[in-house]
mmCIF file of C-alpha atoms in Angstrom:
data_model
loop_
_atom_site.group_PDB
_atom_site.id
_atom_site.type_symbol
_atom_site.label_atom_id
_atom_site.label_comp_id
_atom_site.label_asym_id
_atom_site.label_seq_id
_atom_site.Cartn_x
_atom_site.Cartn_y
_atom_site.Cartn_z
ATOM 1 C CA MET A 18 0.012 -0.008 0.017
ATOM 2 C CA SER A 19 1.443 3.386 -0.992
ATOM 3 C CA VAL A 20 0.925 6.452 1.144
ATOM 4 C CA SER A 21 0.058 9.604 -0.695
ATOM 5 C CA VAL A 22 2.162 12.581 0.109
ATOM 6 C CA VAL A 23 0.712 16.096 0.306
ATOM 7 C CA LYS A 24 3.056 18.786 -0.982
ATOM 8 C CA VAL A 25 2.858 21.918 1.104
ATOM 9 C CA VAL A 26 4.569 25.348 1.136
ATOM 10 C CA ALA A 27 5.084 27.574 4.150
ATOM 11 C CA GLY A 28 6.335 31.144 4.423
ATOM 12 C CA VAL A 29 8.671 32.267 7.175
ATOM 13 C CA LEU A 30 7.971 35.998 7.081
ATOM 14 C CA PHE A 31 10.628 38.351 8.513
ATOM 15 C CA ASP A 32 9.937 42.001 9.283
ATOM 16 C CA THR A 33 12.462 44.872 9.169
ATOM 17 C CA GLU A 34 13.258 44.313 12.885
ATOM 18 C CA GLY A 35 14.293 40.671 12.293
ATOM 19 C CA ARG A 36 11.201 39.129 13.825
ATOM 20 C CA PHE A 37 9.446 36.133 12.287
ATOM 21 C CA PHE A 38 5.694 35.624 11.977
ATOM 22 C CA LEU A 39 3.449 32.802 13.231
ATOM 23 C CA ALA A 40 -0.301 32.392 12.762
ATOM 24 C CA SER A 41 -2.801 30.136 14.491
ATOM 25 C CA ARG A 42 -4.529 27.408 12.509
ATOM 26 C CA PRO A 43 -8.233 28.226 12.008
ATOM 27 C CA GLU A 44 -11.154 26.217 13.334
ATOM 28 C CA GLY A 45 -12.170 23.295 11.088
ATOM 29 C CA LYS A 46 -8.637 22.331 10.097
ATOM 30 C CA PRO A 47 -6.533 19.549 11.662
ATOM 31 C CA TYR A 48 -4.606 20.926 14.652
ATOM 32 C CA ALA A 49 -6.931 23.946 14.900
ATOM 33 C CA GLY A 50 -5.476 26.493 17.332
ATOM 34 C CA TYR A 51 -1.873 25.320 16.864
ATOM 35 C CA TRP A 52 0.673 27.938 15.729
ATOM 36 C CA GLU A 53 2.395 27.580 12.387
ATOM 37 C CA PHE A 54 4.157 29.352 9.571
ATOM 38 C CA PRO A 55 1.394 30.252 7.080
ATOM 39 C CA GLY A 56 0.968 28.422 3.810
ATOM 40 C CA GLY A 57 -0.856 25.465 2.371
ATOM 41 C CA LYS A 58 -1.099 22.777 -0.292
ATOM 42 C CA ILE A 59 0.543 23.060 -3.709
ATOM 43 C CA GLU A 60 -2.220 22.704 -6.312
ATOM 44 C CA ALA A 61 -1.766 20.785 -9.571
ATOM 45 C CA GLY A 62 0.372 22.689 -12.074
ATOM 46 C CA GLU A 63 1.718 25.136 -9.478
ATOM 47 C CA THR A 64 5.359 25.687 -8.670
ATOM 48 C CA PRO A 65 6.119 25.968 -4.935
ATOM 49 C CA GLN A 66 6.736 29.748 -5.337
ATOM 50 C CA VAL A 67 3.382 30.271 -7.094
ATOM 51 C CA ALA A 68 1.604 28.226 -4.414
ATOM 52 C CA LEU A 69 3.244 30.283 -1.671
ATOM 53 C CA GLN A 70 2.153 33.544 -3.330
ATOM 54 C CA ARG A 71 -1.447 32.254 -3.694
ATOM 55 C CA GLU A 72 -1.621 30.898 -0.155
ATOM 56 C CA LEU A 73 -0.280 34.016 1.519
ATOM 57 C CA GLN A 74 -2.675 36.153 -0.576
ATOM 58 C CA GLU A 75 -5.615 33.919 0.463
ATOM 59 C CA GLU A 76 -4.669 33.643 4.167
ATOM 60 C CA LEU A 77 -3.035 37.028 4.860
ATOM 61 C CA GLY A 78 -3.982 39.346 2.023
ATOM 62 C CA ILE A 79 -0.376 40.064 1.057
ATOM 63 C CA GLN A 80 1.527 39.799 -2.185
ATOM 64 C CA VAL A 81 4.957 38.175 -1.869
ATOM 65 C CA GLN A 82 7.689 40.295 -3.425
ATOM 66 C CA GLN A 83 10.795 38.385 -2.357
ATOM 67 C CA CYS A 84 11.179 34.810 -1.127
ATOM 68 C CA THR A 85 14.007 32.332 -0.972
ATOM 69 C CA PRO A 86 13.731 28.510 -0.667
ATOM 70 C CA TRP A 87 15.079 27.546 2.746
ATOM 71 C CA ILE A 88 14.254 24.222 4.365
ATOM 72 C CA HIS A 89 12.678 21.147 2.793
ATOM 73 C CA LYS A 90 11.458 18.208 4.893
ATOM 74 C CA HIS A 91 8.962 15.336 5.191
ATOM 75 C CA PHE A 92 6.733 14.939 8.207
ATOM 76 C CA VAL A 93 4.204 12.238 9.108
ATOM 77 C CA TYR A 94 1.055 13.358 10.933
ATOM 78 C CA GLU A 95 -1.747 11.056 12.000
ATOM 79 C CA HIS A 96 -3.991 12.445 9.246
ATOM 80 C CA ALA A 97 -1.397 12.939 6.433
ATOM 81 C CA THR A 98 2.182 12.654 5.261
ATOM 82 C CA VAL A 99 3.451 16.010 4.074
ATOM 83 C CA GLU A 100 6.415 17.207 2.060
ATOM 84 C CA LEU A 101 7.141 20.730 3.295
ATOM 85 C CA SER A 102 8.926 23.462 1.408
ATOM 86 C CA PHE A 103 9.729 26.410 3.692
ATOM 87 C CA PHE A 104 10.599 29.789 2.183
ATOM 88 C CA ARG A 105 12.151 32.811 3.851
ATOM 89 C CA VAL A 106 9.886 35.756 2.889
ATOM 90 C CA THR A 107 11.579 39.119 3.317
ATOM 91 C CA ALA A 108 9.444 41.437 1.202
ATOM 92 C CA TRP A 109 5.709 41.753 0.534
ATOM 93 C CA THR A 110 3.104 44.348 -0.195
ATOM 94 C CA GLY A 111 -0.204 44.797 1.514
ATOM 95 C CA THR A 112 -1.219 44.771 5.143
ATOM 96 C CA LEU A 113 -1.374 41.470 7.041
ATOM 97 C CA GLN A 114 -5.014 40.479 7.615
ATOM 98 C CA ALA A 115 -6.620 37.554 9.418
ATOM 99 C CA LYS A 116 -8.580 36.407 6.390
ATOM 100 C CA GLU A 117 -9.321 32.988 8.037
ATOM 101 C CA GLY A 118 -9.928 34.367 11.530
ATOM 102 C CA GLN A 119 -6.477 33.345 12.719
ATOM 103 C CA SER A 120 -4.387 35.101 15.389
ATOM 104 C CA PHE A 121 -0.893 36.463 14.655
ATOM 105 C CA ALA A 122 2.306 36.725 16.636
ATOM 106 C CA TRP A 123 5.748 38.167 15.866
ATOM 107 C CA HIS A 124 8.885 36.791 17.566
ATOM 108 C CA PHE A 125 12.597 37.426 17.658
ATOM 109 C CA PRO A 126 14.566 34.239 16.841
ATOM 110 C CA HIS A 127 16.637 34.441 20.024
ATOM 111 C CA GLU A 128 13.654 34.753 22.349
ATOM 112 C CA ALA A 129 11.269 32.115 23.746
ATOM 113 C CA LEU A 130 7.905 31.881 21.995
ATOM 114 C CA SER A 131 4.942 33.527 23.646
ATOM 115 C CA VAL A 132 2.488 31.143 21.951
ATOM 116 C CA SER A 133 1.800 27.421 22.098
ATOM 117 C CA PRO A 134 1.215 24.773 21.002
ATOM 118 C CA VAL A 135 3.232 24.892 17.781
ATOM 119 C CA LEU A 136 2.459 22.569 14.877
ATOM 120 C CA PRO A 137 4.872 19.601 15.291
ATOM 121 C CA ALA A 138 6.510 19.891 11.843
ATOM 122 C CA ASN A 139 7.464 23.469 12.618
ATOM 123 C CA GLY A 140 9.669 22.637 15.642
ATOM 124 C CA PRO A 141 12.863 21.953 13.641
ATOM 125 C CA VAL A 142 12.298 25.071 11.537
ATOM 126 C CA LEU A 143 12.004 27.175 14.698
ATOM 127 C CA ARG A 144 15.323 25.801 15.881
ATOM 128 C CA GLY A 145 16.790 26.635 12.479
ATOM 129 C CA LEU A 146 15.918 30.311 12.969
ATOM 130 C CA SER A 147 18.844 30.597 15.391
ATOM 131 C CA LEU A 148 21.287 29.692 12.587
ATOM 132 C CA PRO A 149 22.778 32.332 10.290
ATOM 133 C CA PRO A 150 20.713 33.050 7.109
ATOM 134 C CA VAL A 151 23.460 31.449 5.010
ATOM 135 C CA TYR A 152 25.198 28.419 6.523
#
């Protein structure tokens, strides 16, 4: 039996102060209320960058201007196996909006998070934030 893998993109948004952005998962989704880097499924025919742009427009109302591929990993949840492509997002236009009713939080990489729980697949990425941008 083969397990289908869901391809997903996530944006690690950084503001001009060096903080990164987390959003809570909306009600009705698996792990509702958990904190995550925003993003979603890659649709048929989309590149990861196009999917990231679409997802961040749908979820947050912003248009990505600059993003860089960063971390790629697989993660097995109870409900799905996902292949995650994380992008560092350093420029966008528009004002961040809670288009799905989610909450937002900004954090400095060297400080403890003020929110929990965090989506399990995001743990290693959070630890990676303490590394230099180019390693």
